[in-house]
CSV table of C-alpha atoms in Angstrom, one decimal:
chain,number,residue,atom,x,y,z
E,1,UNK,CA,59.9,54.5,20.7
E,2,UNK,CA,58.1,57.4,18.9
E,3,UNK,CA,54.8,55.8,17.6
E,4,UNK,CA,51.3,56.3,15.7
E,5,UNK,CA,48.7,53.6,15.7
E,6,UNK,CA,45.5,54.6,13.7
E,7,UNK,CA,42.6,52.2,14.9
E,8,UNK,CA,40.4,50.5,13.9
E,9,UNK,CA,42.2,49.4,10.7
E,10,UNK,CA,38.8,49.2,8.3
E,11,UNK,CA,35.0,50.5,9.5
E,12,UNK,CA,31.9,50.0,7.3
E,13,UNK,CA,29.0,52.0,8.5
E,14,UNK,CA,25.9,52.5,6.8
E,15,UNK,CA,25.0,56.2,5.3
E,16,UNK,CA,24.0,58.4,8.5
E,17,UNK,CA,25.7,56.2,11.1
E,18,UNK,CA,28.0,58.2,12.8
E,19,UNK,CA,30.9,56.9,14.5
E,20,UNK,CA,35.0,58.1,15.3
E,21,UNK,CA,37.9,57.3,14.1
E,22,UNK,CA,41.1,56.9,17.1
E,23,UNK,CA,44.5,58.0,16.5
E,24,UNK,CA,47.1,57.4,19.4
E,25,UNK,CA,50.6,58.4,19.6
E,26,UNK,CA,53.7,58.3,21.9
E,27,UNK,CA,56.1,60.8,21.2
E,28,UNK,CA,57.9,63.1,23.3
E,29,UNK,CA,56.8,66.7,22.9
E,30,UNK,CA,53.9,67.2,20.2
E,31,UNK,CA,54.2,70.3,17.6
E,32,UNK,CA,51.5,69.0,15.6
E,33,UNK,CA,49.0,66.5,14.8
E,34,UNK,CA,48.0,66.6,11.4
E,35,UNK,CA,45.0,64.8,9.7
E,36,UNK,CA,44.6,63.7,5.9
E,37,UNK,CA,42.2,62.2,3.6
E,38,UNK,CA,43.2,59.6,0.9
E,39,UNK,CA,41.0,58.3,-1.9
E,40,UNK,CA,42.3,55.2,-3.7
E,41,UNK,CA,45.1,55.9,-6.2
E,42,UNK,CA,45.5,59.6,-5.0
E,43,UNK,CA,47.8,61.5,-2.7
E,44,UNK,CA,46.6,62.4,1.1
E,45,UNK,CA,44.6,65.5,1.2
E,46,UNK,CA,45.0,67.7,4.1
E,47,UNK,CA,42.0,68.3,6.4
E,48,UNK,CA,42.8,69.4,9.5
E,49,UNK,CA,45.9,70.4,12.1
E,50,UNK,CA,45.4,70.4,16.0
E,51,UNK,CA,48.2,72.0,18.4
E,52,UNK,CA,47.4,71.6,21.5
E,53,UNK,CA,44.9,69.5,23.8
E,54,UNK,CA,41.8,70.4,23.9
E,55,UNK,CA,41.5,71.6,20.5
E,56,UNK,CA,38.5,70.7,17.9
E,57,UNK,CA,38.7,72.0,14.6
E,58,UNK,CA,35.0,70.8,12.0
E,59,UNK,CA,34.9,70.6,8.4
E,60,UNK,CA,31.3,70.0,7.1
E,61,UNK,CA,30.6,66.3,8.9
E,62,UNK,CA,34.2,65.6,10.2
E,63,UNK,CA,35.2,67.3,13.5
E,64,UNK,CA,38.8,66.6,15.0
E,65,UNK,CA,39.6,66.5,18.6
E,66,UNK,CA,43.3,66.4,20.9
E,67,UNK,CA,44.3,64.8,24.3
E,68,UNK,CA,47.3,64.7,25.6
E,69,UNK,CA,47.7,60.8,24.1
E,70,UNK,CA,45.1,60.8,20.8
E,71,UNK,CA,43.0,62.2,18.2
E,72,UNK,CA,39.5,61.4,17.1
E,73,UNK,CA,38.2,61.9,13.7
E,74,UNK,CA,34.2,62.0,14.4
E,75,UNK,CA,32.3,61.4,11.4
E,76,UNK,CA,28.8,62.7,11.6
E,77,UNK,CA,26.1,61.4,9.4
E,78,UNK,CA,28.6,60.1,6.9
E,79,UNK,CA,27.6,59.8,2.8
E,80,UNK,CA,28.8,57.4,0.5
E,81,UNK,CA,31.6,60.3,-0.6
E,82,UNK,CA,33.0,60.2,2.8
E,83,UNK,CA,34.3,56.8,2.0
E,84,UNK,CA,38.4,56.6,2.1
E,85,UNK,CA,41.3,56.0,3.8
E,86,UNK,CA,41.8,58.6,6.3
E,87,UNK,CA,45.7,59.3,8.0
E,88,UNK,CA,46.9,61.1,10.9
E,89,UNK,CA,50.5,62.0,11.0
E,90,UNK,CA,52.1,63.7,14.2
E,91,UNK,CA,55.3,66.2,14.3
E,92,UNK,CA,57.5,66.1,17.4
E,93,UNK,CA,58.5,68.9,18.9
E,94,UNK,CA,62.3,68.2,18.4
E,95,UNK,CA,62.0,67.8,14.7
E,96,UNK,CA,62.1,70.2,12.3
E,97,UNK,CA,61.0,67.9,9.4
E,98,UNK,CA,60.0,64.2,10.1
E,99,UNK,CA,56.1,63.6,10.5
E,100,UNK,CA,55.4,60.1,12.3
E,101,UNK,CA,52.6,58.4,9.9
E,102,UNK,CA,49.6,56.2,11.0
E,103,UNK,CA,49.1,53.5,8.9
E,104,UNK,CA,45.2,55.0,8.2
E,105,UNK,CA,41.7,54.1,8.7
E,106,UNK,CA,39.7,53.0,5.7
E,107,UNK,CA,36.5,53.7,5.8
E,108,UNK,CA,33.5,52.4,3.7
E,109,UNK,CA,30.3,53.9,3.7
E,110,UNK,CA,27.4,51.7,2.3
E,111,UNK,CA,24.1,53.7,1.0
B,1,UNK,CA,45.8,76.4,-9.8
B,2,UNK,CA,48.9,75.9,-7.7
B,3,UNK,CA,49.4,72.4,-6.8
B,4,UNK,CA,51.9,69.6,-7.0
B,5,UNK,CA,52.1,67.8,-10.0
B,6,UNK,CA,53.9,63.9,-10.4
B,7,UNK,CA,54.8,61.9,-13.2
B,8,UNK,CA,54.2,59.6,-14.4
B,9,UNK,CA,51.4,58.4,-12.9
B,10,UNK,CA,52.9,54.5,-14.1
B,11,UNK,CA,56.1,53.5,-14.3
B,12,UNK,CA,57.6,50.1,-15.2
B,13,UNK,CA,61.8,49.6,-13.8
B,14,UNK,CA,63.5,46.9,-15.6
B,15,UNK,CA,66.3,44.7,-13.5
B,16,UNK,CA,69.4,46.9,-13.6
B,17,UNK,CA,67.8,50.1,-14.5
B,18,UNK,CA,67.7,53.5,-12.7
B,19,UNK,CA,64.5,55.1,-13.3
B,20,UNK,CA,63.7,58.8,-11.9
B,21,UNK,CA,60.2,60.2,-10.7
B,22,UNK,CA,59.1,63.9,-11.7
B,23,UNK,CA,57.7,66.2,-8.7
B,24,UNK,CA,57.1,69.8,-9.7
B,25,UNK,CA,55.4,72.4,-7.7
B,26,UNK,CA,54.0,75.8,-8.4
B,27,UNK,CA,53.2,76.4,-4.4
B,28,UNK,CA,56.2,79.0,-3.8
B,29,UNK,CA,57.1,76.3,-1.3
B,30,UNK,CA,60.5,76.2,-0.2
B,31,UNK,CA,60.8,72.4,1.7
B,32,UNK,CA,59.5,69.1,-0.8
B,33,UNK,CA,59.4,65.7,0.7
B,34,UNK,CA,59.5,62.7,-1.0
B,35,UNK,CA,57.6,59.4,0.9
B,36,UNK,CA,57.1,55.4,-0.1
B,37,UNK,CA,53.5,54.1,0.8
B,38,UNK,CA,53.0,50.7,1.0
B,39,UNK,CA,49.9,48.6,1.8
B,40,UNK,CA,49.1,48.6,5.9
B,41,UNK,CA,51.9,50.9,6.6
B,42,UNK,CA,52.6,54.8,7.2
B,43,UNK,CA,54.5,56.6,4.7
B,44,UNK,CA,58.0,56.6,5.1
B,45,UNK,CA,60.2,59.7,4.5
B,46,UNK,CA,63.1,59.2,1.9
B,47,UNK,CA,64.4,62.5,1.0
B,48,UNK,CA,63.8,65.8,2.1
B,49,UNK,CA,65.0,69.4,0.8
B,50,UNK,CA,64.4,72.7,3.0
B,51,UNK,CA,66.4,74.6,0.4
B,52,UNK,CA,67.7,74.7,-3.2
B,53,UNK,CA,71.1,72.5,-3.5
B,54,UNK,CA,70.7,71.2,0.0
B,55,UNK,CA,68.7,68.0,0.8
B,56,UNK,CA,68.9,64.9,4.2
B,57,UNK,CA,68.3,61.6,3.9
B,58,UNK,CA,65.0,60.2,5.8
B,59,UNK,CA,64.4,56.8,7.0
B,60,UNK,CA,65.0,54.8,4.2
B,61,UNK,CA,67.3,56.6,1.8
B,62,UNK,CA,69.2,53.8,0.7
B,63,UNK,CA,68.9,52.5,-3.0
B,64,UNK,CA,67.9,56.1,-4.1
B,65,UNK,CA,69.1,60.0,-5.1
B,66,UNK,CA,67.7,63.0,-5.2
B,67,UNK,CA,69.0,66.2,-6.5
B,68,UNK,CA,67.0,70.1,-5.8
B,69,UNK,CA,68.4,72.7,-8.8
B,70,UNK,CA,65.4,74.6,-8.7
B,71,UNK,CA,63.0,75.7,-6.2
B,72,UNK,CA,60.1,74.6,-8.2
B,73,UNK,CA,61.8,70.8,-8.6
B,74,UNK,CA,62.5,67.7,-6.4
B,75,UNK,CA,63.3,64.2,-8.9
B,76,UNK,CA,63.5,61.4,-7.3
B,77,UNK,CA,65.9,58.6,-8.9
B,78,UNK,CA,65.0,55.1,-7.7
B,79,UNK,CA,68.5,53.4,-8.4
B,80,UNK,CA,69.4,49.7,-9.3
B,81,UNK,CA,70.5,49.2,-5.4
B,82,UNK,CA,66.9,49.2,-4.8
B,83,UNK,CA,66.2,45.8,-4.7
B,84,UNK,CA,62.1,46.1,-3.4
B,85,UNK,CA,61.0,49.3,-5.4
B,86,UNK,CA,57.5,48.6,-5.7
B,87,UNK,CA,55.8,50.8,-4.3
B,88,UNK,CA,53.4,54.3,-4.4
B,89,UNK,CA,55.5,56.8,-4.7
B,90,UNK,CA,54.2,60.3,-3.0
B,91,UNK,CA,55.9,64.0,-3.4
B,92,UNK,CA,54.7,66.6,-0.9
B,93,UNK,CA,55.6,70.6,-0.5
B,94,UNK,CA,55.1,72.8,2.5
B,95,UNK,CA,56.2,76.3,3.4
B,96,UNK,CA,59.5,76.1,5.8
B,97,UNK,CA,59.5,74.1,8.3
B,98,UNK,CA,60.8,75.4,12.5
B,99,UNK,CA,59.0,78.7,12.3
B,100,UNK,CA,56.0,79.6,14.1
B,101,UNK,CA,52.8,77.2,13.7
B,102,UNK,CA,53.5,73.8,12.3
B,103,UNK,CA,51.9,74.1,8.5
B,104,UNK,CA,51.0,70.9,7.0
B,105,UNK,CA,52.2,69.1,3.5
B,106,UNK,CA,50.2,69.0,0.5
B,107,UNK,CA,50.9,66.0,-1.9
B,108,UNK,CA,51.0,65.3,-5.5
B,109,UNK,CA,48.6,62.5,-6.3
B,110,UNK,CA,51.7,60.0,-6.6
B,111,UNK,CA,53.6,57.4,-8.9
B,112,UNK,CA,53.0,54.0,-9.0
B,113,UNK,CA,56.2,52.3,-10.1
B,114,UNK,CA,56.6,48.6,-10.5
B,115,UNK,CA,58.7,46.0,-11.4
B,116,UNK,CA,58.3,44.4,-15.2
């Protein structure tokens, strides 16, 4: 069965403390793995898309990685604005439309 | 700015009434998604359009309609047959999809529709 499990399901670091974020998936044939930021009460915001394995794509302190079986979100030296729920959505390669959604990784940073 | 715009951002369904969701874009996008999120699960696809006058059904189409007259808009109409709307409603556009490099969806910043 075609799945995405987004791990861990809540992380609280303190400002500065960097850490990752793991998505996993089991589908057959990826086309795309696409990764989204949500703040509460707002639609997903798109941050990144990764192709193939052994791409990394950065965006000021978040830098995404692809293996064959998972993403990382690594967060480097996080701020308070970093804090939200962040989702990763994969598209198979026999699909022309359907992403398969995570369920997200909420993530608090405290000051 | 182009963007995505919902509304409203609250909406209140009485028992027995249809009530329909506005998603409007200004991307030049030809496909528009709509999604249900709800609390410790992914979003699930409803609806989907690729093209004007021509939608599919997603995952969980039941209980609601959808109708693509123009380009630029995708309502969705959460019927009476859905008995569990609750829910955070979320519309998303992207450029065509099954050509070249997957591009990704960009979302409206959703309805939140519940039950009075």
């Amino acid at each position: 069965e075609d799945q995405v499990t987004q791990s861990p399901e809540a992380l609280r670091l303190q400002e500065g403390e960097s850490s990752s974020l793991n998505c996993s998936y089991t589908v057959s044939g990826l086309r795309g793995l696409f990764w989204y930021r949500q703040d509460p009460g707002k639609g997903p915001e798109f941050l990144f898309t990764l192709y193939s394995a052994g791409e990394e794509k950065e965006k000021e302190r978040l830098k995404a990685t692809l293996t064959k079986k998972e993403s990382f979100l690594h967060i480097t030296a996080p701020k308070p604005e970093d804090s939200a729920t962040y989702l990763c959505a994969v598209h198979k390669m026999d699909s022309n439309y359907q992403l398969i959604w995570g369920a997200g990784t909420k993530l608090i940073i405290k000051p | 700015d182009g963007g995505i715009t919902q509304s409203p951002k609250y909406l209140f369904r009485k028992e027995g009434q249809n009530v329909t969701l506005s998603c409007e874009q200004n991307l030049n996008h030809d496909a528009m998604y709509w999604y249900r999120q709800d609390p410790g699960q992914g979003l699930r696809l409803i609806y989907y359009s690729q093209i004007v006058n021509d939608f599919q059904k997603g995952d969980i189409a039941e209980g609601y309609s959808v109708s693509r007259e123009k380009k630029e808009s995708f309502p969705l109409t959460v019927t009476s047959a859905q008995k569990n709307p609750t829910a955070f409603y979320l519309c998303a556009s992207s450029t065509k999809t099954g050509f070249g490099l997957d591009q990704p969806q960009h979302f409206g910043d959703g309805t939140r529709l519940s039950i009075l």
